[in-house]
mmCIF file of C-alpha atoms in Angstrom:
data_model
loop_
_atom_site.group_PDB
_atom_site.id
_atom_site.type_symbol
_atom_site.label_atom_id
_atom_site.label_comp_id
_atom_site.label_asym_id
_atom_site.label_seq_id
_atom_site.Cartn_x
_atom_site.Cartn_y
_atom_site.Cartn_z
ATOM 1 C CA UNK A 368 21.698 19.858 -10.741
ATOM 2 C CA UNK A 369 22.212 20.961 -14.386
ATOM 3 C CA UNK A 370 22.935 17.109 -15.222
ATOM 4 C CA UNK A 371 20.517 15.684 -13.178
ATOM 5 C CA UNK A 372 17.606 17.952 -15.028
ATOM 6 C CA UNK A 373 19.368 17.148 -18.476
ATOM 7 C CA UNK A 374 19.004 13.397 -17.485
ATOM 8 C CA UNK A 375 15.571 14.108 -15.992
ATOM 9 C CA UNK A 376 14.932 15.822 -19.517
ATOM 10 C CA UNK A 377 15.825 13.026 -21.929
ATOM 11 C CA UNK A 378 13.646 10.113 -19.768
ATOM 12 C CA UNK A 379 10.444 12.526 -19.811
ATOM 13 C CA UNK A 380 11.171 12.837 -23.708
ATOM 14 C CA UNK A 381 11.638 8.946 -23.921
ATOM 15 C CA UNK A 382 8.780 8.300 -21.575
ATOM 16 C CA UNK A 383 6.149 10.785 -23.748
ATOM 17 C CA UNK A 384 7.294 8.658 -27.462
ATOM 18 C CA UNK A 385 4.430 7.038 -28.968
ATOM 19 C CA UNK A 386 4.705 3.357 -29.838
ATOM 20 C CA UNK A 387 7.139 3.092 -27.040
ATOM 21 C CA UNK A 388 6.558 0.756 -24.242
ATOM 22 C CA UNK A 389 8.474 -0.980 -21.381
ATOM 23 C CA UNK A 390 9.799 -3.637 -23.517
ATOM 24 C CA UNK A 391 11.071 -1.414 -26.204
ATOM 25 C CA UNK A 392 12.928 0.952 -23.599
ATOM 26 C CA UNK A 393 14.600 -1.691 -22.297
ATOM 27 C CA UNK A 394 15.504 -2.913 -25.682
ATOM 28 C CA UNK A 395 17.150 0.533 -26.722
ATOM 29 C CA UNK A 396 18.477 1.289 -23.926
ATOM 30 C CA UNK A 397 20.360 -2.284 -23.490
ATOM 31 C CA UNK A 398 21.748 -1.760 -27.343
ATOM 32 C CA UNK A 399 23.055 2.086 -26.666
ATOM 33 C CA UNK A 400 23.538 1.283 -23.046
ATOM 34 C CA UNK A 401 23.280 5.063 -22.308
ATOM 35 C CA UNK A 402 19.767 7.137 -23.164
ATOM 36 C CA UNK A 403 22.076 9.846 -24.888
ATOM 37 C CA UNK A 404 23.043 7.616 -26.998
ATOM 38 C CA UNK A 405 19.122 6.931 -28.127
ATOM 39 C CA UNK A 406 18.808 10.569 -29.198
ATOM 40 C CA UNK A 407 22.236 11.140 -30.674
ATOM 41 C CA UNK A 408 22.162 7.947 -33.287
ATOM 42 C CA UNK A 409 20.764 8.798 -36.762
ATOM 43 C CA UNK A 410 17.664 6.880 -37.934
ATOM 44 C CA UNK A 411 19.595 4.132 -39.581
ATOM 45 C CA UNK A 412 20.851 3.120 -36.245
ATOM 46 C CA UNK A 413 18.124 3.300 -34.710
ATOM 47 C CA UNK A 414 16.398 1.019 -37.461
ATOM 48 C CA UNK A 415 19.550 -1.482 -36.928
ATOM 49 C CA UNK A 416 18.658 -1.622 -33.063
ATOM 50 C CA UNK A 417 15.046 -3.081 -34.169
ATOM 51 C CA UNK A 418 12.919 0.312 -34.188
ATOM 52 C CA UNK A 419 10.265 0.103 -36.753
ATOM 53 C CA UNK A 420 9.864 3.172 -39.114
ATOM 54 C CA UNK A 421 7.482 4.578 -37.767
ATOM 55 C CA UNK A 422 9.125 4.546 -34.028
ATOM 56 C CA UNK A 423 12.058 5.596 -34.911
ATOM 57 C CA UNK A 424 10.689 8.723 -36.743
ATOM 58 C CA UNK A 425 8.570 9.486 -33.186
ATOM 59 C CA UNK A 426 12.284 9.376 -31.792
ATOM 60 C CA UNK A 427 13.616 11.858 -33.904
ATOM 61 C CA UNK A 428 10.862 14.262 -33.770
ATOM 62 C CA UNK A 429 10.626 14.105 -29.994
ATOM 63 C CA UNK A 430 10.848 17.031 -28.427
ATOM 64 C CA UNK A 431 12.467 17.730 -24.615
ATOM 65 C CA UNK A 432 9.563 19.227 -21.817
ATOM 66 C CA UNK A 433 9.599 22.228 -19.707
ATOM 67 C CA UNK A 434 11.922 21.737 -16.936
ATOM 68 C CA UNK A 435 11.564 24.921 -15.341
ATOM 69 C CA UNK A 436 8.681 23.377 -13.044
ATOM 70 C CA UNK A 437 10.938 20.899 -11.961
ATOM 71 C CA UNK A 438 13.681 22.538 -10.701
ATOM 72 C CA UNK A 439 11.610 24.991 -8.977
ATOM 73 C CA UNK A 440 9.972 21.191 -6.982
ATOM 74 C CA UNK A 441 13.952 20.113 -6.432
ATOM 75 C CA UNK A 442 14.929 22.984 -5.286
ATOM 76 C CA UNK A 443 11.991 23.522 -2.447
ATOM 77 C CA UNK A 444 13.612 20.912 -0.483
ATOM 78 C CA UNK A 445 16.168 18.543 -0.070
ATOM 79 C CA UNK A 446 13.929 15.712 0.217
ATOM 80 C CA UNK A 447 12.702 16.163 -3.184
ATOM 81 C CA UNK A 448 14.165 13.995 -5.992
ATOM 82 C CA UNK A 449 13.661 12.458 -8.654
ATOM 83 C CA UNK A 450 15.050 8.377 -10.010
ATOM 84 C CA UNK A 451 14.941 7.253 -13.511
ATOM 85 C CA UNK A 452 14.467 3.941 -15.463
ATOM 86 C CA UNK A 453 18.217 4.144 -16.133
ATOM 87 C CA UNK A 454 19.670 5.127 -12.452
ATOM 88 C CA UNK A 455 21.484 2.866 -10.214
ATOM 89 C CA UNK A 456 19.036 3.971 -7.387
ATOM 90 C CA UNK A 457 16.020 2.721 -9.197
ATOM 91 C CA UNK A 458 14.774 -0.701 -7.198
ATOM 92 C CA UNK A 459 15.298 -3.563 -8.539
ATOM 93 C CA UNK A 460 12.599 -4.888 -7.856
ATOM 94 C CA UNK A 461 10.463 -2.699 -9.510
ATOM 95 C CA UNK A 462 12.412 -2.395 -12.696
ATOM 96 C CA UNK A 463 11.837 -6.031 -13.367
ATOM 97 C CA UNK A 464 7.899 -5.907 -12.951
ATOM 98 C CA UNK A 465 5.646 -5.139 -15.596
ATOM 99 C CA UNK A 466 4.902 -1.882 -16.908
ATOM 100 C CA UNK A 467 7.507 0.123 -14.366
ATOM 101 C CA UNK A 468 7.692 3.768 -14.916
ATOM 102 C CA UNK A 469 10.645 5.759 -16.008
ATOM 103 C CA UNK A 470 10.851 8.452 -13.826
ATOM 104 C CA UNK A 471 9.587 8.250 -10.256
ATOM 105 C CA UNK A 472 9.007 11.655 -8.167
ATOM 106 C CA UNK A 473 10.390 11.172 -4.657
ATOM 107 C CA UNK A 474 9.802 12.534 -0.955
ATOM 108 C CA UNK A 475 11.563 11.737 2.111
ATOM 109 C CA UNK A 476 14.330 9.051 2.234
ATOM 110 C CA UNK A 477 15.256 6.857 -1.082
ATOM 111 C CA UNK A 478 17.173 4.450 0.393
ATOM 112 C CA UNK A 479 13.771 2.679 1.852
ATOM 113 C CA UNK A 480 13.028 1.345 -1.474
ATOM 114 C CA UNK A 481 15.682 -1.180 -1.412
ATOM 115 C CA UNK A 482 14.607 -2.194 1.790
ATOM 116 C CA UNK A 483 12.151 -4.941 1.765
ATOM 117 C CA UNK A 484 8.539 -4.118 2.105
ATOM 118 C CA UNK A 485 5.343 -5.511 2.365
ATOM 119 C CA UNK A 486 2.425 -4.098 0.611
ATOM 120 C CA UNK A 487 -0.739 -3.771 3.524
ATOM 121 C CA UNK A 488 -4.224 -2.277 1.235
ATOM 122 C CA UNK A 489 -7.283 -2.819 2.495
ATOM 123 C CA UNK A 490 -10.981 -1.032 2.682
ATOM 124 C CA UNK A 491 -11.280 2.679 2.955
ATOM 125 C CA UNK A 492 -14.410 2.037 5.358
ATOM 126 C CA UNK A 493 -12.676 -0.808 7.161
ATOM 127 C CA UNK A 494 -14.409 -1.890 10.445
ATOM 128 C CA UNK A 495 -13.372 -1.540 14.089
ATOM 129 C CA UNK A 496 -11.893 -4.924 14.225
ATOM 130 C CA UNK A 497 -10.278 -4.462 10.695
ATOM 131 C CA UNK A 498 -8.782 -0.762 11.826
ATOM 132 C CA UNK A 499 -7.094 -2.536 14.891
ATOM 133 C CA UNK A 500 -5.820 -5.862 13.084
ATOM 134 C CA UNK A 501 -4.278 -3.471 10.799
ATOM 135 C CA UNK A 502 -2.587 -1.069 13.348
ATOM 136 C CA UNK A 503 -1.586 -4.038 15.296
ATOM 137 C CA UNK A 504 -0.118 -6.172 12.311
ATOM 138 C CA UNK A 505 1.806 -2.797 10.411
ATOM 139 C CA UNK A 506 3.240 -1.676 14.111
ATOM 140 C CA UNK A 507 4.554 -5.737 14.461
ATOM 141 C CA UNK A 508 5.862 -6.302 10.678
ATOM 142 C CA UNK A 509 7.663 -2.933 10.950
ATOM 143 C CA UNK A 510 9.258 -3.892 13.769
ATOM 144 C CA UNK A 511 10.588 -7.421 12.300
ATOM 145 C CA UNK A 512 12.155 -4.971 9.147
ATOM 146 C CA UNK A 513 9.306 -4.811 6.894
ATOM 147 C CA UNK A 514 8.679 -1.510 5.444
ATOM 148 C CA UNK A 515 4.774 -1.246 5.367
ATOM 149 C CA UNK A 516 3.741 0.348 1.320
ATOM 150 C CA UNK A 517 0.198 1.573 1.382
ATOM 151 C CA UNK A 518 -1.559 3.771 -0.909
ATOM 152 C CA UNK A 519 -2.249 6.649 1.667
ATOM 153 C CA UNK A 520 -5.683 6.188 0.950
ATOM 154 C CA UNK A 521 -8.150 6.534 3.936
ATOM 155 C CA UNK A 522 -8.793 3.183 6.009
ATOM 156 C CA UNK A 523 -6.680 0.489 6.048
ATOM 157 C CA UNK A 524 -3.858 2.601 4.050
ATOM 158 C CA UNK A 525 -3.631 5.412 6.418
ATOM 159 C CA UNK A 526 -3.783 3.150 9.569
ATOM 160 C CA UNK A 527 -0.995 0.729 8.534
ATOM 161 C CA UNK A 528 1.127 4.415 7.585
ATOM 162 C CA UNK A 529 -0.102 5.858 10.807
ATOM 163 C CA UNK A 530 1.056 2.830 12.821
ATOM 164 C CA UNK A 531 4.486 2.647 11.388
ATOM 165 C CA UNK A 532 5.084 5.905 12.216
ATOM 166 C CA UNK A 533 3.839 5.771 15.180
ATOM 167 C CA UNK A 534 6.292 2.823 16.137
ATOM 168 C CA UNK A 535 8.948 5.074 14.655
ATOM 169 C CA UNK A 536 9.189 2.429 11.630
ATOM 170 C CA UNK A 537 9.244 3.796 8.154
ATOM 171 C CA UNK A 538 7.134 3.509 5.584
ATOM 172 C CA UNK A 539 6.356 4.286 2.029
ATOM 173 C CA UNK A 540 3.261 5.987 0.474
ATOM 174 C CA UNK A 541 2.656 5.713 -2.932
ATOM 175 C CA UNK A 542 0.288 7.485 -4.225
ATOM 176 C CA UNK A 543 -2.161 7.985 -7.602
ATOM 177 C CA UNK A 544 -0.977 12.192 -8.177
ATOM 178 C CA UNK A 545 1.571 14.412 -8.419
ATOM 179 C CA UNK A 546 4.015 14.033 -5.842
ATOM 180 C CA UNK A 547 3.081 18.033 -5.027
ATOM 181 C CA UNK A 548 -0.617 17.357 -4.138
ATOM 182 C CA UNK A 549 -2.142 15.405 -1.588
ATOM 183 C CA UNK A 550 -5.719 13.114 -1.494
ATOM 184 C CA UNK A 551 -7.165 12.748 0.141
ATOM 185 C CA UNK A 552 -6.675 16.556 1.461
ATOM 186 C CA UNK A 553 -7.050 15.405 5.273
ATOM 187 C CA UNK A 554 -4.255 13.128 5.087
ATOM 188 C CA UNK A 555 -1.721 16.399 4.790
ATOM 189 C CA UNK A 556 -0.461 16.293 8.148
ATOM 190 C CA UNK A 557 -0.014 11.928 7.305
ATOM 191 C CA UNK A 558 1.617 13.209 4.319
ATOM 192 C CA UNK A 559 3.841 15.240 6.072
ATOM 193 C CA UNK A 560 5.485 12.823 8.660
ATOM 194 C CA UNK A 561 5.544 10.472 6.086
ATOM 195 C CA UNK A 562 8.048 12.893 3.975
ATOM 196 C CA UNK A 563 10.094 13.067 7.336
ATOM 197 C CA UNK A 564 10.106 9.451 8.556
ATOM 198 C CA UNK A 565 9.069 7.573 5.464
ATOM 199 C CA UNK A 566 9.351 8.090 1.783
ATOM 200 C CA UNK A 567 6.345 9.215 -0.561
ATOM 201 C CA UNK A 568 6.384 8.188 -4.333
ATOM 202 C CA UNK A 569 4.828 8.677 -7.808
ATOM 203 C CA UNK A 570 5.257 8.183 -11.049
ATOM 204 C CA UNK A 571 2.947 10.834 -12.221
ATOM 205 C CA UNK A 572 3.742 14.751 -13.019
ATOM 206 C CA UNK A 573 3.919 17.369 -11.165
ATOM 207 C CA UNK A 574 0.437 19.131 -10.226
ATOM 208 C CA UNK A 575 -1.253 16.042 -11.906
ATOM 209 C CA UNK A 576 -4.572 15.936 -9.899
ATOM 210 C CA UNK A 577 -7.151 12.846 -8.894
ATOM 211 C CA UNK A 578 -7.883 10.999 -11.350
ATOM 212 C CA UNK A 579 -9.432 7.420 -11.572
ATOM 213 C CA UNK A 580 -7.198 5.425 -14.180
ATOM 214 C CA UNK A 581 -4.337 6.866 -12.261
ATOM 215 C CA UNK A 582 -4.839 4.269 -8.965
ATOM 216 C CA UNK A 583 -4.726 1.100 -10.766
ATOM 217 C CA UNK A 584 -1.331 3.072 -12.324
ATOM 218 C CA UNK A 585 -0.399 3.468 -8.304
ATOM 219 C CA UNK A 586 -1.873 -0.296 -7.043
ATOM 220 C CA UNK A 587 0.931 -1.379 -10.179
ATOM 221 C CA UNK A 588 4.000 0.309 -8.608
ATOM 222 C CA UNK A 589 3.002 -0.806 -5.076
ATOM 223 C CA UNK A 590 2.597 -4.362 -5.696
ATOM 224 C CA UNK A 591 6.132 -4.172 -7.798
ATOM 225 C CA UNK A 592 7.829 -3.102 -5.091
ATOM 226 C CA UNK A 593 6.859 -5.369 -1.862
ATOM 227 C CA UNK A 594 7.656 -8.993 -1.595
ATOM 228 C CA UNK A 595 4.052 -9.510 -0.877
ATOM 229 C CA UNK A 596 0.755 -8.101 -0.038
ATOM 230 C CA UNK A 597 -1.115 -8.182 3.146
ATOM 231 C CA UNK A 598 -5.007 -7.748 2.559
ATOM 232 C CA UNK A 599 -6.846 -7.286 5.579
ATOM 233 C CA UNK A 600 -10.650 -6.509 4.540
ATOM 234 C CA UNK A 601 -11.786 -5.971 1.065
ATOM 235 C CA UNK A 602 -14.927 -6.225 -0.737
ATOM 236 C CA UNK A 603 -15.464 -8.520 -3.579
ATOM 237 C CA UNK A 604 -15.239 -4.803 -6.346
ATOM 238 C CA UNK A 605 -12.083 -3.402 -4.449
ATOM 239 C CA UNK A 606 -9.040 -1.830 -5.512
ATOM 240 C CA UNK A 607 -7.281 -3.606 -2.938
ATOM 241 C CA UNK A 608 -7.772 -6.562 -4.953
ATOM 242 C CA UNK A 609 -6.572 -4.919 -8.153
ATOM 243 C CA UNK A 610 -3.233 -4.606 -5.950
ATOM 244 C CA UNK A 611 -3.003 -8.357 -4.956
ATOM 245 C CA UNK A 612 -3.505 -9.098 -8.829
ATOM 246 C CA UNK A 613 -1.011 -7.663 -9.387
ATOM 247 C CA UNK A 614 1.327 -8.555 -7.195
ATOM 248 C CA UNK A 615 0.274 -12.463 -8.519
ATOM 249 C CA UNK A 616 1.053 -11.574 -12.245
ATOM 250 C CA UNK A 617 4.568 -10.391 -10.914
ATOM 251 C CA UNK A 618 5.125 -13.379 -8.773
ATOM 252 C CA UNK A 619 4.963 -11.562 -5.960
ATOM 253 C CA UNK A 620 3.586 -13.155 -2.259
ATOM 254 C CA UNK A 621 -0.522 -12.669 -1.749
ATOM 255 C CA UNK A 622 -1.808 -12.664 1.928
ATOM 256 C CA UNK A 623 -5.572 -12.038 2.882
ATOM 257 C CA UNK A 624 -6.774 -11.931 6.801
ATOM 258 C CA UNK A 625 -10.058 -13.828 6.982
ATOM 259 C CA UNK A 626 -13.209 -12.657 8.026
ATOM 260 C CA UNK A 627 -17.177 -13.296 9.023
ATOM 261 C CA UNK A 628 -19.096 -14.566 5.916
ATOM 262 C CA UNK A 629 -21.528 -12.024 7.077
ATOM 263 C CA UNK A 630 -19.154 -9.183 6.623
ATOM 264 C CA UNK A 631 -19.152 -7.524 2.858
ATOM 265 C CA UNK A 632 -15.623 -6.793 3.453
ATOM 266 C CA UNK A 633 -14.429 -10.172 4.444
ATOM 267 C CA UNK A 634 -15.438 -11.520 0.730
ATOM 268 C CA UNK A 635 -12.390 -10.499 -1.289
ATOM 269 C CA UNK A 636 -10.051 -12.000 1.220
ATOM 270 C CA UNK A 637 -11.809 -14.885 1.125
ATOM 271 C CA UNK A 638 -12.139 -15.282 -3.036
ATOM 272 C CA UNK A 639 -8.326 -14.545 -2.350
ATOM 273 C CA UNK A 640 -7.527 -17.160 0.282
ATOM 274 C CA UNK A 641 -9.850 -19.265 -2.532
ATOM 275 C CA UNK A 642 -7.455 -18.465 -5.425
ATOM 276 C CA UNK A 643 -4.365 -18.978 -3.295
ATOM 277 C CA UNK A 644 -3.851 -16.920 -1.067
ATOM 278 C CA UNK A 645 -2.154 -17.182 1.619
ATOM 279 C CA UNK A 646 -4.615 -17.228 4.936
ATOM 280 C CA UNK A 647 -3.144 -15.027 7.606
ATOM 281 C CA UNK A 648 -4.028 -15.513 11.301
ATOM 282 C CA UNK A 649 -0.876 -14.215 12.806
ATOM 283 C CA UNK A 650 2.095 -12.299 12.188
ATOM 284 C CA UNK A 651 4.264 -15.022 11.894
ATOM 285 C CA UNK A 652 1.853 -16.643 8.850
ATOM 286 C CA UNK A 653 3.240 -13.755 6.904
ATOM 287 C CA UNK A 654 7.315 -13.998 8.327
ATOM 288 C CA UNK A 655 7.360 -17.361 7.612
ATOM 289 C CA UNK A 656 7.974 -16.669 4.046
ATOM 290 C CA UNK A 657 10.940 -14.566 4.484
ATOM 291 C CA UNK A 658 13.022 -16.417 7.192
ATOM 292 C CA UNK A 659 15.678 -13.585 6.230
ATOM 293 C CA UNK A 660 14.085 -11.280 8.720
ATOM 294 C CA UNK A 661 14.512 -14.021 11.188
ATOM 295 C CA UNK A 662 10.894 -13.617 13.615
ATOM 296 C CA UNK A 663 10.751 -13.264 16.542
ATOM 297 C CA UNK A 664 6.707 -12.274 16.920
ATOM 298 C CA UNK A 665 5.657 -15.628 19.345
ATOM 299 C CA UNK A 666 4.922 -12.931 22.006
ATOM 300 C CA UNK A 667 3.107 -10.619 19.407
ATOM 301 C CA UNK A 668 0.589 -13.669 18.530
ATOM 302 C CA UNK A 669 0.273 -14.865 21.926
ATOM 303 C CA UNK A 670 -1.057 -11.362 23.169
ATOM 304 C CA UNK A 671 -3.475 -11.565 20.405
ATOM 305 C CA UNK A 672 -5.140 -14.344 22.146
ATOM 306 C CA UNK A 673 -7.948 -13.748 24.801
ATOM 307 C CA UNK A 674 -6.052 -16.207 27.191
ATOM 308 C CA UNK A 675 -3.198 -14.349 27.365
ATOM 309 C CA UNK A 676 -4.763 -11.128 27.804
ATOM 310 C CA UNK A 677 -2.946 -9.488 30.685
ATOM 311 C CA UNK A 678 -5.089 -8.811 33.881
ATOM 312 C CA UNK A 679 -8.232 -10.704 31.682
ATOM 313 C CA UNK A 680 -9.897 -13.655 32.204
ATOM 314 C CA UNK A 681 -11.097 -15.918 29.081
ATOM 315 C CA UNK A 682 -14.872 -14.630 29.163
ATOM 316 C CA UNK A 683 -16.189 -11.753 30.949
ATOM 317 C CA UNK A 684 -17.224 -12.384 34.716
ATOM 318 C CA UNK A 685 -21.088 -12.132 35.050
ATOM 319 C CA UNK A 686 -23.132 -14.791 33.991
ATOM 320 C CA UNK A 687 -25.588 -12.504 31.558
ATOM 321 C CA UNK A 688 -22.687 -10.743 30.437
ATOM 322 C CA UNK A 689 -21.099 -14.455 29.079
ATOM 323 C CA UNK A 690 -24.375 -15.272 27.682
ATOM 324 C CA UNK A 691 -25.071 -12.090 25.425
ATOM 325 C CA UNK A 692 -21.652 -11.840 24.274
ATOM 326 C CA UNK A 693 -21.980 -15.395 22.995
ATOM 327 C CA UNK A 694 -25.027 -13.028 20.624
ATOM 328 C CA UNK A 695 -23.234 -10.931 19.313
ATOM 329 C CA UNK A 696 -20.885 -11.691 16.376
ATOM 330 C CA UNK A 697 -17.200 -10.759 15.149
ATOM 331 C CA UNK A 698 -18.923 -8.940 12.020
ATOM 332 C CA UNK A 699 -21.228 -5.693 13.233
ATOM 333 C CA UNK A 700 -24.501 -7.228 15.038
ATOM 334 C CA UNK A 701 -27.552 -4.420 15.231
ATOM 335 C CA UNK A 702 -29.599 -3.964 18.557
ATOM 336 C CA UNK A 703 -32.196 -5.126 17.203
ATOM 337 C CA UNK A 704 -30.809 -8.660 16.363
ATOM 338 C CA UNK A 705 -28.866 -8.865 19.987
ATOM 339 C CA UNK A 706 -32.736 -7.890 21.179
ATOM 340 C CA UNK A 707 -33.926 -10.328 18.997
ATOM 341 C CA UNK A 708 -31.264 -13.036 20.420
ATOM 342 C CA UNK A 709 -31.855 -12.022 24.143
ATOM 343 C CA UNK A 710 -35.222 -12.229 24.343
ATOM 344 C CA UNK A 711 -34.566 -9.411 26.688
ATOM 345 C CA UNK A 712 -36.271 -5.814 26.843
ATOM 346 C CA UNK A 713 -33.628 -2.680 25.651
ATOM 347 C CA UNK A 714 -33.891 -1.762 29.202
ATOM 348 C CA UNK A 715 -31.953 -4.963 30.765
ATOM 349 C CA UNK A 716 -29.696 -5.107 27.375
ATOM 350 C CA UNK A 717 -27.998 -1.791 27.525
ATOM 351 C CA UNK A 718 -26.301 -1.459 30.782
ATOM 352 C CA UNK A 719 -24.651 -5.112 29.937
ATOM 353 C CA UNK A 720 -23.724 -3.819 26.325
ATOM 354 C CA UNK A 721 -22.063 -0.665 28.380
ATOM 355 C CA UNK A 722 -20.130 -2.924 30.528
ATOM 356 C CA UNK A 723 -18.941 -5.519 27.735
ATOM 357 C CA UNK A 724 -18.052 -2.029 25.675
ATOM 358 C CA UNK A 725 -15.726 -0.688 28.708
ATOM 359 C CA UNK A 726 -14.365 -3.997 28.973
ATOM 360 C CA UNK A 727 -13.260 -4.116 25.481
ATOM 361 C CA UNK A 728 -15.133 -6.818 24.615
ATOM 362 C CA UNK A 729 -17.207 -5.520 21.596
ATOM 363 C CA UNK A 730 -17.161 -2.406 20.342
ATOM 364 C CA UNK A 731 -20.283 0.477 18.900
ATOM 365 C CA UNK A 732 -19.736 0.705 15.503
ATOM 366 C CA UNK A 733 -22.062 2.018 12.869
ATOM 367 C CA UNK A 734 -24.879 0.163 12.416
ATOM 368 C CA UNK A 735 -24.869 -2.177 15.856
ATOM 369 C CA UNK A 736 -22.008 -3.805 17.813
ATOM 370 C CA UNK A 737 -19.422 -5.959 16.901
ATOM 371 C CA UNK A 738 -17.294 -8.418 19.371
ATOM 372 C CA UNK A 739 -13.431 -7.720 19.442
ATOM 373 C CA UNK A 740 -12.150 -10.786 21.156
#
């Protein structure tokens, strides 16, 4: 422990020098090949390794944290742990994206994040056809051997976590505070099996609360360590978005589920499917870049489809049922524009609306109906 914190010690002093970035860690730390080295050379040396003046007098002046609150987070359970810049455990991956931090704050099992993932993000007021397409797509990628990232924010991020676990898959959360606080607050018990089954990560200090500039910071890290990212419903201004740019600037695999283009949250993954991105339709769209994990989702698509709904025919059975389901659209559809459609009193459209609901052909959502299949 006493080496671990020392380490721990001399990355949060390299990590807090001014004039310091990415670019010039990796530069010192190739020429002394060990950080102890960085702090033990006089400032000749470090002038010789390429430090400007001025850096190399932030060097020499910097001065090692509190550690106290740290070992009091290690040693509250084993799970807890911390990876630097310099470790062999730190993923690859990462470490050769842009901007990757130099300490990251760990909970639950390290050895997921050299497992390959795939980033899912998404809207935190996703629809009912979004929330499904997004427990159905995390449960079948987990079960191929992706590890689903999210950002444990509510919507898509806590259904693709929730369905992982659920599938007894693991998955990573990574997440914009310090790795002792959790947001939003009613994802605790989430957070919890997620430290059991899964892994949580952050680069940020401990007791660091919410703050904005931090989830771009966290949309960074998540993107860095997926092979790609899976967006299934985003508006046009979303941070889900910020995520896929990312993972584009590190050459990293963009994916964006298609929508109605009457639904406000179908517009980012279309201006991504516009830019490039890759359209996704079924699970095997997205395996089909990593022939590695060698799918096997044919049956997973096919029950996707309303012919091969088990114990269902194509369209419901009634005549006026067919008809008003043909009204009402895959984005949400008010009452008043099925009404409108019908040319039918609410009287006569409601009981049919009921049946179509139990069915499972459209579900109440806020703000009207919308047709699941």
């Amino acid at each position: 422990m006493q080496h671990c914190l020392e380490s721990i010690g001399l990355w949060l002093k390299l990590r807090n020098i001014r004039q310091l970035g990415p670019a010039g860690v990796e530069k010192l730390i190739g020429h002394f090949e060990k950080i102890e080295k960085v702090f033990l050379c006089s400032k000749d040396e470090l002038l010789e390794a390429g430090c400007s003046l001025v850096l190399a007098e932030n060097i020499e002046q910097a001065q090692c944290p509190d550690l106290a609150k740290i070992k009091r987070w290690l040693n509250q359970s084993s799970l807890n742990r911390i990876i630097c810049w310099g470790d062999k455990e730190y993923p690859i991956a990462l470490k050769e994206s842009v901007g990757a931090p130099l300490l990251l704050y760990l909970k639950g099992d390290p050895q997921l994040l050299h497992q390959p993932q795939l980033a899912m993000v998404g809207s935190r007021n996703p629809t009912q056809l979004g929330r499904e397409t997004t427990y159905e797509f995390a449960q079948a990628l987990g079960d191929e051997g992706l590890t689903i990232t999210s950002g444990m924010a509510l919507g898509v991020d806590g259904i693709a976590h929730q369905a992982a676990l659920d599938a007894n898959n693991p998955t990573i959360a990574v997440i914009g505070t310090g790795i002792d606080r959790v947001y939003p607050t009613k994802h605790q018990a989430l957070a919890n099996r997620i430290a059991e089954q899964g892994l949580i990560v952050s680069e940020f200090d401990l007791e660091t609360g919410v703050r904005s500039i931090n989830f771009p910071k966290r949309n960074r890290i998540i993107a860095g360590l997926s092979l790609g990212v899976l967006v299934v419903e985003a508006a046009i201004k979303s941070g889900s978005l910020i995520t896929a740019h990312y993972a584009l600037e590190q050459g990293r695999d963009v994916f964006a589920v298609p929508g109605s283009i009457h639904n406000v949250l179908s517009k980012g993954c279309h201006a991504l499917i516009k830019q490039g991105a890759c359209l996704v339709e079924s699970v095997s769209d997205v395996l089909e870049h990593y022939p590695s994990l060698q799918p096997k989702v044919e049956q997973f698509d096919l029950a996707l489809q309303p012919d091969n709904l088990e114990g269902q025919s194509r369209y419901p059975r009634s005549e006026e049922a067919r008809s008003l389901l043909q009204l009402i659209d895959f984005s949400v559809t008010s009452l008043d524009t099925i009404i409108n459609r019908s040319k039918k009193p609410v009287a006569q459209v409601s009981p049919i609306l009921l049946t179509l609901e139990l069915d499972g052909w459209i579900a109440q959502c806020v703000g009207g109906f919308q047709r699941q299949k």
